[in-house]
Each structure stands twice: as C-alpha cells, then as structure tokens.
Coordinates of C-alpha atoms and ligand atoms in Angstrom, one line a residue:
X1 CA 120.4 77.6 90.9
X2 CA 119.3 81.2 89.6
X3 CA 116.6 83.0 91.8
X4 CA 113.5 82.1 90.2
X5 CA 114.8 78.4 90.2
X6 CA 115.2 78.3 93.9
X7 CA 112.0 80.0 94.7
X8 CA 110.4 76.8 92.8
X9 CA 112.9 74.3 93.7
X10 CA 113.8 74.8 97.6
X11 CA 111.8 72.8 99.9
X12 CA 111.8 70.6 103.2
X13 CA 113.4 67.7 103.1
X14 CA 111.3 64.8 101.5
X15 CA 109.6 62.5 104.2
X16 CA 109.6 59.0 103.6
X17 CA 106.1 58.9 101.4
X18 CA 108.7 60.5 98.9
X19 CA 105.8 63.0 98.2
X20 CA 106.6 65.7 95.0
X21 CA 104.8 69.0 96.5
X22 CA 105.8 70.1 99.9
X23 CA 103.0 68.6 102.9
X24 CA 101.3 71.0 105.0
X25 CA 102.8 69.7 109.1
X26 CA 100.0 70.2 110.8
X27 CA 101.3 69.6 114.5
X28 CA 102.1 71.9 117.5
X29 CA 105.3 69.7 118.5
X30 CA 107.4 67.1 117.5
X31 CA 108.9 64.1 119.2
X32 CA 112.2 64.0 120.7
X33 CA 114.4 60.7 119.6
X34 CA 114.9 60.3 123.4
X35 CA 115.0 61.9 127.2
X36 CA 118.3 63.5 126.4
X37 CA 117.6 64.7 122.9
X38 CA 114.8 66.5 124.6
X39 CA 117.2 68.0 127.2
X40 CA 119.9 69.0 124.1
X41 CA 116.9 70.5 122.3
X42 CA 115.5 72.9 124.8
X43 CA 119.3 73.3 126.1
X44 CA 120.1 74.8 122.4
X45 CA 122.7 72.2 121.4
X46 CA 120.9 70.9 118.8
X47 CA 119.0 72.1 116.0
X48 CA 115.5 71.1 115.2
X49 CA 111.8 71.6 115.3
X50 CA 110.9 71.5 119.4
X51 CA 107.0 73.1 118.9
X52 CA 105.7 75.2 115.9
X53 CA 105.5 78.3 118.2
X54 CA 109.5 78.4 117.5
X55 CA 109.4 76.6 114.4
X56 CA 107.9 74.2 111.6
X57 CA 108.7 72.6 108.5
X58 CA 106.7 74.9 106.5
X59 CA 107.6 78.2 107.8
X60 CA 111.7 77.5 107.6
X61 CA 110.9 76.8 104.1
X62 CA 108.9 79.6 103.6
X63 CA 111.7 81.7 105.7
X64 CA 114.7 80.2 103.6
X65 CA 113.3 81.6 100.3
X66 CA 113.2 85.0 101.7
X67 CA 116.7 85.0 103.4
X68 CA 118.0 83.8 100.1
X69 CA 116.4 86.4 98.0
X70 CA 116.9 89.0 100.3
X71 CA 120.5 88.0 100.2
X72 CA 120.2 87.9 104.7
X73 CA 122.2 85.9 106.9
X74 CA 119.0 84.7 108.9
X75 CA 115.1 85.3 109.2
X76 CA 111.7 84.9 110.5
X77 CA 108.1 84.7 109.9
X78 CA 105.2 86.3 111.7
X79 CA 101.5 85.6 112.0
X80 CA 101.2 89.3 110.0
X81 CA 103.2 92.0 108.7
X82 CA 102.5 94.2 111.8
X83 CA 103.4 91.8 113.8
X84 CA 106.8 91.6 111.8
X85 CA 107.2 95.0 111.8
X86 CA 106.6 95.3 115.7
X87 CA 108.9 92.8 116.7
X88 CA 111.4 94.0 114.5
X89 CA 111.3 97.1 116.9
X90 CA 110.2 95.7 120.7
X91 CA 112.0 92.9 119.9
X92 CA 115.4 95.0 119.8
X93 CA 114.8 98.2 121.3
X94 CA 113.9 99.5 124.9
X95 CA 113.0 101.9 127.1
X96 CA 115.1 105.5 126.4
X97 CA 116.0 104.7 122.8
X98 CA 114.8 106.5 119.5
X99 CA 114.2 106.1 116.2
X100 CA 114.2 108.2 113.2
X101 CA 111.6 107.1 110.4
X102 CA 110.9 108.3 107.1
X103 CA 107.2 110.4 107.6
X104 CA 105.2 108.2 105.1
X105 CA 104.6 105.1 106.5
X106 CA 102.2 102.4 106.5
X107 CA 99.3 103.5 108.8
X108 CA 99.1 101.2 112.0
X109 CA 103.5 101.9 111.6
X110 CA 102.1 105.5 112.2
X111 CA 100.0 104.3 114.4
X112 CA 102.7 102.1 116.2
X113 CA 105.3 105.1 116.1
X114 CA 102.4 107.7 117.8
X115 CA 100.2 105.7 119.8
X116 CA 102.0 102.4 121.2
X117 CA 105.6 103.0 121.4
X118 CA 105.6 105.7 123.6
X119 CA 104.0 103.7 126.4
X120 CA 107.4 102.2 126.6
X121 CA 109.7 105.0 126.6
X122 CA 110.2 104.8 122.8
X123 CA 110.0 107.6 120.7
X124 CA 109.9 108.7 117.0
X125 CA 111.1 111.8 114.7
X126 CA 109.4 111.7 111.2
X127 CA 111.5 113.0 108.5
X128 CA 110.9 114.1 104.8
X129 CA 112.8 112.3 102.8
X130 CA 112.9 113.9 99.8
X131 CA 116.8 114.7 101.1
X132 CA 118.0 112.1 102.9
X133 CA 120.7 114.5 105.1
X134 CA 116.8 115.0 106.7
X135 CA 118.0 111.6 108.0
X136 CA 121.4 112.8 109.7
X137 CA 119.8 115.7 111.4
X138 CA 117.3 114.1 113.2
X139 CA 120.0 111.5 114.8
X140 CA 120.6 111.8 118.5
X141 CA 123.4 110.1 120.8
X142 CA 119.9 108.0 121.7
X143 CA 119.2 106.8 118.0
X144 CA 119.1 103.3 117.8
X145 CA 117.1 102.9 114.2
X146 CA 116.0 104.5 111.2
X147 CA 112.9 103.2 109.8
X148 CA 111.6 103.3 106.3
X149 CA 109.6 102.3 103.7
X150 CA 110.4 102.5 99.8
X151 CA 108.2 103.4 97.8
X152 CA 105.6 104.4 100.4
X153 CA 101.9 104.1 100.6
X154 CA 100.3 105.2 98.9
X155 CA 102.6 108.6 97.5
X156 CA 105.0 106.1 96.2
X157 CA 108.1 108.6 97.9
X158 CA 111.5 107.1 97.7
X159 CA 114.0 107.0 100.1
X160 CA 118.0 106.7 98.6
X161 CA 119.2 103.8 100.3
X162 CA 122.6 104.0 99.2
X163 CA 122.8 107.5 101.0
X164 CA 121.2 105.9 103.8
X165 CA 123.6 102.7 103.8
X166 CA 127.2 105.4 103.6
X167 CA 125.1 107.3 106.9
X168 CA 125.3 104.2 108.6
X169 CA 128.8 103.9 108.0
X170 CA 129.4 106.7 110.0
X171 CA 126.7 106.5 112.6
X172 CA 126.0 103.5 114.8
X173 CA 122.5 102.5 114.3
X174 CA 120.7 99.7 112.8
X175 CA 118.9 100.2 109.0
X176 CA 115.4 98.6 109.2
X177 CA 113.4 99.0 105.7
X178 CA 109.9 97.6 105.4
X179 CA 110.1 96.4 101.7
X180 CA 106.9 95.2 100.9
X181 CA 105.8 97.4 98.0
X182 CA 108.8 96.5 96.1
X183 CA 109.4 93.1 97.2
X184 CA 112.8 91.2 97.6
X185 CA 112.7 90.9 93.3
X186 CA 112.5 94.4 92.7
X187 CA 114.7 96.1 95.1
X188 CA 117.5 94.2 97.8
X189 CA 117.7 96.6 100.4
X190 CA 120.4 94.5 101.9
X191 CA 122.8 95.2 99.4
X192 CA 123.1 98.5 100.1
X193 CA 123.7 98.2 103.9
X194 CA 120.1 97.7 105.5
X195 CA 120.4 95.5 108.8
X196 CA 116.7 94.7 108.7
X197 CA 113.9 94.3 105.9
X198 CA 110.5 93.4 106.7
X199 CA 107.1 92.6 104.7
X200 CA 104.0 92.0 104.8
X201 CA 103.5 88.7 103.1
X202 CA 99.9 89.3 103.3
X203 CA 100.6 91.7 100.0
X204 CA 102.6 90.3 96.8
X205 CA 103.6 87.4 98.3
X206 CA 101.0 85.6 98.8
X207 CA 99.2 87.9 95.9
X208 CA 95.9 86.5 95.6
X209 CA 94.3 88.0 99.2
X210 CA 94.0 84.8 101.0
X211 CA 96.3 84.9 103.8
X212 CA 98.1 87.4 106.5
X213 CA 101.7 86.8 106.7
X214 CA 105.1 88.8 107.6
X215 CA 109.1 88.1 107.6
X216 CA 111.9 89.9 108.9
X217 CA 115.5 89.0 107.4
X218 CA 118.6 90.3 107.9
X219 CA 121.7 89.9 110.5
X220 CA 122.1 87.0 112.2
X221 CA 123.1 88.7 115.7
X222 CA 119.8 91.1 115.2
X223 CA 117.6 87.7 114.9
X224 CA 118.8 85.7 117.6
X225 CA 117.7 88.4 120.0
X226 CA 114.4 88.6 117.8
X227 CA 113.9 84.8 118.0
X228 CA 113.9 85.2 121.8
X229 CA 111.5 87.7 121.6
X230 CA 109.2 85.7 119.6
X231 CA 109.6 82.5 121.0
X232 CA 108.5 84.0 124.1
X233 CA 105.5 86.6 122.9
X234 CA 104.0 84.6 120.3
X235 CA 103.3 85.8 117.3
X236 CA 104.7 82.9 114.9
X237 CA 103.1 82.6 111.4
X238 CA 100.7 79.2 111.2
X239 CA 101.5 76.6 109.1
X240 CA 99.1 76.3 106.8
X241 CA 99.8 80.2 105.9
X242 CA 104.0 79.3 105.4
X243 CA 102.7 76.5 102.9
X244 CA 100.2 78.8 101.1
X245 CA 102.6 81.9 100.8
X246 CA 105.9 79.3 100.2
X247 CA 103.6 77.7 97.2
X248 CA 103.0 81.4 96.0
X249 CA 106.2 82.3 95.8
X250 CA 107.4 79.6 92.9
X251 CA 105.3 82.3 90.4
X252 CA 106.4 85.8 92.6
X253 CA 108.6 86.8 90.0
X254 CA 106.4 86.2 87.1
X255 CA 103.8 87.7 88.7
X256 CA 105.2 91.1 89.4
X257 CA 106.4 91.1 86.1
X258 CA 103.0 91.4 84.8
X259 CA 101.8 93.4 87.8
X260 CA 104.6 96.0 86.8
X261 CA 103.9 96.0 83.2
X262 CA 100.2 96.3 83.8
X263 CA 100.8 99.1 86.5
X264 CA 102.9 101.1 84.1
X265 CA 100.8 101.3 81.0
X266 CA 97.3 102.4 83.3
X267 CA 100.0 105.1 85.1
X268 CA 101.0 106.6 80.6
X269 CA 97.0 106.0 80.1
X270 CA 96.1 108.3 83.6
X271 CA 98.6 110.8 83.0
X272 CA 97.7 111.5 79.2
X273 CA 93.8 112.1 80.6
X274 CA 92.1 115.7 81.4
X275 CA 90.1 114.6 84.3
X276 CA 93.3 113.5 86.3
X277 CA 95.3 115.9 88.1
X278 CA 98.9 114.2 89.1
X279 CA 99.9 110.6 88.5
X280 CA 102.7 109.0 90.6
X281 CA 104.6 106.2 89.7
X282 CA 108.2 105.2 90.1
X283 CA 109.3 104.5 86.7
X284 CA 107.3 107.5 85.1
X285 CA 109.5 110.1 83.9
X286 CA 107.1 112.9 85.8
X287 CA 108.0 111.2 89.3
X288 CA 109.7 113.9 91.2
X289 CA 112.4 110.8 91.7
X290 CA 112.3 108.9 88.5
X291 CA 116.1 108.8 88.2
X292 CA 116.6 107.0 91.9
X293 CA 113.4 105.3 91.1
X294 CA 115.5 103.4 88.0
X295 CA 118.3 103.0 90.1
X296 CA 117.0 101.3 93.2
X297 CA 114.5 99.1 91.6
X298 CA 114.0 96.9 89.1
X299 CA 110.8 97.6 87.9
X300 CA 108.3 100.6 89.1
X301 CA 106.0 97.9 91.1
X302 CA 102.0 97.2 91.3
X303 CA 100.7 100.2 92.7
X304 CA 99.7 104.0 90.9
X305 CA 98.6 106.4 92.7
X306 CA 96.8 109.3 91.3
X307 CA 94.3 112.6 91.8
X308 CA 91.6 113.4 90.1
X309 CA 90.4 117.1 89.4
X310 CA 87.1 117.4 91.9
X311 CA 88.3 116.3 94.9
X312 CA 86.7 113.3 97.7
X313 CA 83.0 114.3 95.5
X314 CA 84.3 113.1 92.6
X315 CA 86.6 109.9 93.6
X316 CA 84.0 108.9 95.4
X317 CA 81.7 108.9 92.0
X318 CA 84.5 107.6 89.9
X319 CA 85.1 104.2 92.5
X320 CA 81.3 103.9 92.8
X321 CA 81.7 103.6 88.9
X322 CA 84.1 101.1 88.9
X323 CA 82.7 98.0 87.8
X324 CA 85.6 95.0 87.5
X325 CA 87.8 96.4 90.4
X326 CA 86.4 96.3 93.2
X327 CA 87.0 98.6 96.9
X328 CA 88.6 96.7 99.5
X329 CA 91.9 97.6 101.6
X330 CA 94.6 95.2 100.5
X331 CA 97.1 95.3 97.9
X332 CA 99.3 93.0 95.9
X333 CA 96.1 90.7 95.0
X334 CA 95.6 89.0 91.5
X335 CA 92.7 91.3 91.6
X336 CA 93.0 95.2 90.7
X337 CA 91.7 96.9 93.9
X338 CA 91.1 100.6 94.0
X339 CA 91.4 102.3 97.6
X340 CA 90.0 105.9 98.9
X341 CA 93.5 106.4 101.4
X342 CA 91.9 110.2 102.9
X343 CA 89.3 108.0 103.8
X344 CA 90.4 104.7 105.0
X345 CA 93.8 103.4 105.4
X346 CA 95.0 107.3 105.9
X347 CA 92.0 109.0 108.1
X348 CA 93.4 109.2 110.9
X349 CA 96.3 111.7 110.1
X350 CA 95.1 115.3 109.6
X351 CA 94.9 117.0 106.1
X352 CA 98.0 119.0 106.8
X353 CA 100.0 115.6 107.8
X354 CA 98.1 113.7 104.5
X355 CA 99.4 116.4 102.1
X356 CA 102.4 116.4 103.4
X357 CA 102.8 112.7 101.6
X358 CA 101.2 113.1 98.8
X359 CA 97.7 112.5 99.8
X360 CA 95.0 114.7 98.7
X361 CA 91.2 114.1 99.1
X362 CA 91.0 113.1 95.0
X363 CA 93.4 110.8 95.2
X364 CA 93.2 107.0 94.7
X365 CA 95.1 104.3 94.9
X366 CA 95.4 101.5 92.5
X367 CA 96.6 98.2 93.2
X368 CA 97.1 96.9 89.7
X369 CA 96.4 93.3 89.2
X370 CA 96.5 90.3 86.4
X371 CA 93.8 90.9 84.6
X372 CA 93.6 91.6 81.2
X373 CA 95.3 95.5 80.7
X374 CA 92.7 96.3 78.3
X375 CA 89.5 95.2 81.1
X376 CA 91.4 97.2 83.4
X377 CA 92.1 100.3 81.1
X378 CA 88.4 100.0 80.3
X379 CA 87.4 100.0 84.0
X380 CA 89.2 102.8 85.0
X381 CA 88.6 105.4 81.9
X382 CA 85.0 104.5 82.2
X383 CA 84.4 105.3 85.2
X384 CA 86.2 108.0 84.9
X385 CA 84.2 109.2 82.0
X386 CA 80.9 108.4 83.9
X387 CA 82.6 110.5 86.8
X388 CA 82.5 113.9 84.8
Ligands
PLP401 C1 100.0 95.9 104.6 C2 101.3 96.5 105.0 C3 101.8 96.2 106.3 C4 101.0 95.4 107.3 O1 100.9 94.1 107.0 P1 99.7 93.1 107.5 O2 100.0 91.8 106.9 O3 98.4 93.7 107.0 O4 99.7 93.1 109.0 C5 103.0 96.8 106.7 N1 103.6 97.6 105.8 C6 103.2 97.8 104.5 C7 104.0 98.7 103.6 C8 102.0 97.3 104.1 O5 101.6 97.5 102.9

C-alpha cells in the first residue's frame, strides 16, 4: 500500500467482536496466558503488551504509522512533544557530553538546552545555521548530538540536512531533528541520514487542538536504550490520546495539503501589502532559502510568519482586530491561530537573541488553518486595515 493508504488502513489486530474502527484499550495491564508467560514477558523473551506504561494497543498503532512514514527502523510515543524531545536527549546522553543545536529552537528546547540540562553536566552551543559548516565548527571530541529543527518557530530558518547528513559521515555523532513543523509528509529527515526525528503530535497530527502527544523514531539501537529510559521514568502517551491522534492521521495528508495551499496564498496576499514589512515563508521566492526550501520539502507547510511596519503597538491592534482567528499558543489546528512570539512563546530570550532569528516586536505568527481562504484573507487584511 501507498502512504496515504496505510495511514488509513494499518491498525491493531481485530479482536474477536470483529469491530471495523480501531477500540480505545482502556486498561493499565494485560493478562499473562500463564505463570511462565509472565516470567518470559518481564524476562524479554517474548513480545507483547505487559502494562500500558511500556506499551498498548493503541499507541503501537499510533507508533507504526510514524515509523513507516518516517521511513525508521523503530519508535515511540510520549505523553507530549517535550517529553519526546527530552527523552530523546536524557534518555541517551550523560554527564560530560555536548550537543551542538541549531540557535532557533522551540522555546522550552531553549529552555531545556539553558536551564535544565546543565544541572546534569550537559551542555549546548547554538549555531546559525544559515551555513551549515557553523555546524562543523562548533563540534568538540565531546559532541555526542546535533539538534535541530526545520523550518523553525516561528522565523521559518532552514537547516540543509543533506549537508548535515555527509557531516555525519565524517564525524561520529547522532542527527536528532525535531520535525514537527513539516511533518513526516512534507520532509523525511531520515533519508538524508538523521538518527532521530521527533514531534510534537500535539501540532498537525492531531490538528484540531484536542490532545498533547509526541514520537521519536529512528534507529533501532538508539530506541532500545530510549525504551529503557521510558519504561522506567514514565512519560508514556495515554491511550485514549494514541487512538485520537492514530484516527487523525487517516486525513494528515489531506489536511496539510489544504493547510499548505491555504498558507501560501495569505503569505503572496501579505507580501503584496504596504502595511507589512517582511513575510517569511518556505516556498516564497523572497525566502532567503527558497531554493533548499523546494528541495527539502514538499510543500512550504501551515505556518507564515510576518512583520508589520509599527512595531509590538501596532500587532497588538492588528490581533485585537482579528475577528475569525483567534489568540491562543498552539499550532497545526483546523483553526487559523495568530500568535504575538516577542511576547509569549519567545519572551524570555532577549531582543538581541529574538532578532537574531527572525523575531522582531511586529512580527506575528500565523498558523493557517481549514477555513475557507477567502474568510481568512478577509480576517487578516481587515484587521490589518483597521490597524492603520
Ligand atoms: C509544540 C512544539 C514542541 C512541544 O510540543 P508539546 O506537545 O507542546 O509538548 C516541540 N517542538 C516544536 C517545534 C513545537 O512546535
């Protein structure tokens, strides 16, 4: 089967009520066929579900549709995408070791790199990306990953992952992307040598903002030692979010079609208007990166970023304005969602570090949704208009 065919098609196996649509397992454990199938289970000679902290119907099903897309040898889910992205780094690293990331990242990842990590003895060097040798310099005999997202939030920077995938080559380290603005359908990070790729599921996965989820795919070496980690910390994804976010994803490729059609005719509409300062968007020819942009993905994604002339004073009146789409900080909903980052997600970086990726205090960020283009082109040029 083709990709959107297994994202609709793969499922748990069929219990004996023969049901059509997958059943939400609501249990903690399972029973063991006997007193030695218990000891074989917990010894590792068998497989199986053993308690749902480890694993469950509806998150292996959830997990196999990302492995497969992602083209991974192994994967799995986490109660959040911080949590993903966390374990993805505790989980393997330790005390002594360092990791080189890409400056513009999602901010508790900034938070995680500054704040938390360095309890442990891990530490971080933030690069620019804009040429990716940045990566190669930064490496130390102590580098054990390189961290990144592409595109970032909100500046929508791109890293080159095949540049970064021939570094690895000749470096030992392991390639750990976080690739939830693009999602497994627009970009395979995997194919160009990444060990790792996380996501917030939370985002276009789920897309309609009910649920927090994350994954991490990739080798099958890196997860075992991640399964241990979780298994024994905790932070396994619930059940009833694997079968929400597994049902999602039967319509993720249609609906980041339309998300990315959608975002790219508001991102030619902002740029062509005199109140707006710089629009960013991967597939507009004005992105400082548009060629990479149409090599590495797909489509340009759900998200445009841009500044208008007036700075925080102004944004401020133009989001007030909005009517339709509303404030709130998520992305990747059904629902366009515009977001202040200066003022939320991004406030606690300083104005130096903020416009060093992109962010300036005019600038908003658009989470392009479902809707109808013309109600959202309406909501956004009004306001605008009523912003003057
Ligand atoms: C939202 C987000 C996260 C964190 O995910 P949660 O599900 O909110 O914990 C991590 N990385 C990126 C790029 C995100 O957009």
């Amino acid at each position: 089967m083709r990709e959107q065919s297994k994202l609709i098609r793969s499922q748990t196996t069929r219990s004996s009520n023969r049901e059509h649509s997958v059943p939400l397992y609501l249990t903690s454990s399972f029973v063991f066929d006997n007193a030695e199938h218990g000891r074989a289970m917990f010894a590792d000679e068998v497989e199986g579900n053993l308690y749902s902290r480890y694993s469950n119907p509806n998150t292996s099903e959830f997990i196999n549709k990302i492995v497969e897309m992602e083209g991974a040898e192994a994967g799995l889910a986490f109660a959040s995408g911080m949590a993903a992205v966390f374990a993805s780094i505790a989980g393997l690293l330790r005390s002594g070791d360092h990791i080189v990331a890409f400056r513009s990242v999602f901010g508790s990842t900034h938070q995680l790199f500054t704040q938390l990590l360095p309890r442990w003895g891990i530490t971080t060097t933030y690069v620019d990306a804009s040429k990716p040798e940045y990566f190669e310099k930064a490496l130390r005999p102590e580098t054990k990953m390189v961290f990144l997202e592409t595109p970032s939030n909100p500046g929508l920077e791109l890293v080159d992952l095949e540049w970064l995938g021939r570094l690895k080559k000749k470096h030992n380290f392991i390639l750990n992307v976080d690739n939830c603005f693009a999602t497994p359908y627009l970009q395979k990070p995997i194919e160009y040598g990444a060990d790792l790729v996380s996501h917030s599921a939370t985002k276009y996965m789920d897309g309609q903002g009910r649920v927090l989820g994350g994954v991490v795919v990739g080798r099958a070496d890196l997860m075992k030692e991640l399964m241990f980690f979780i298994r024994h910390t905790g932070p396994a994804m619930s059940a009833f979010n694997a079968w929400t976010i597994s049902k999602s994803l039967e319509t993720l490729t249609l609906r980041m079609d339309r998300h990315c059609s959608n975002a790219l005719k508001v991102a030619e509409a902002l740029e062509k208007n005199q109140e707006v300062e710089e629009v960013r968007y991967p597939h507009l020819p004005s992105h400082p990166q548009y060629e990479l942009a149409k090599r590495q993905m797909k489509q340009g994604g759900g998200v445009v970023t841009f500044t208008v002339k007036g700075g925080f004073e102004r944004a401020k009146i133009f989001m007030d304005e909005l009517k339709m789409i509303l404030l709130t900080p998520n992305l990747g909903d059904s629902r366009s969602i515009a977001t202040h980052p200066a003022s939320t997600t991004h406030s606690k970086l300083s104005d130096e570090e903020r416009a060093q990726i992109g962010i300036y205090p005019g600038t908003i960020r658009i989470s392009v949704g479902l809707e109808d283009l013309d109600d959202i082109l309406e909501d956004i040029f009004t306001a605008l208009k009523n912003s003057i």
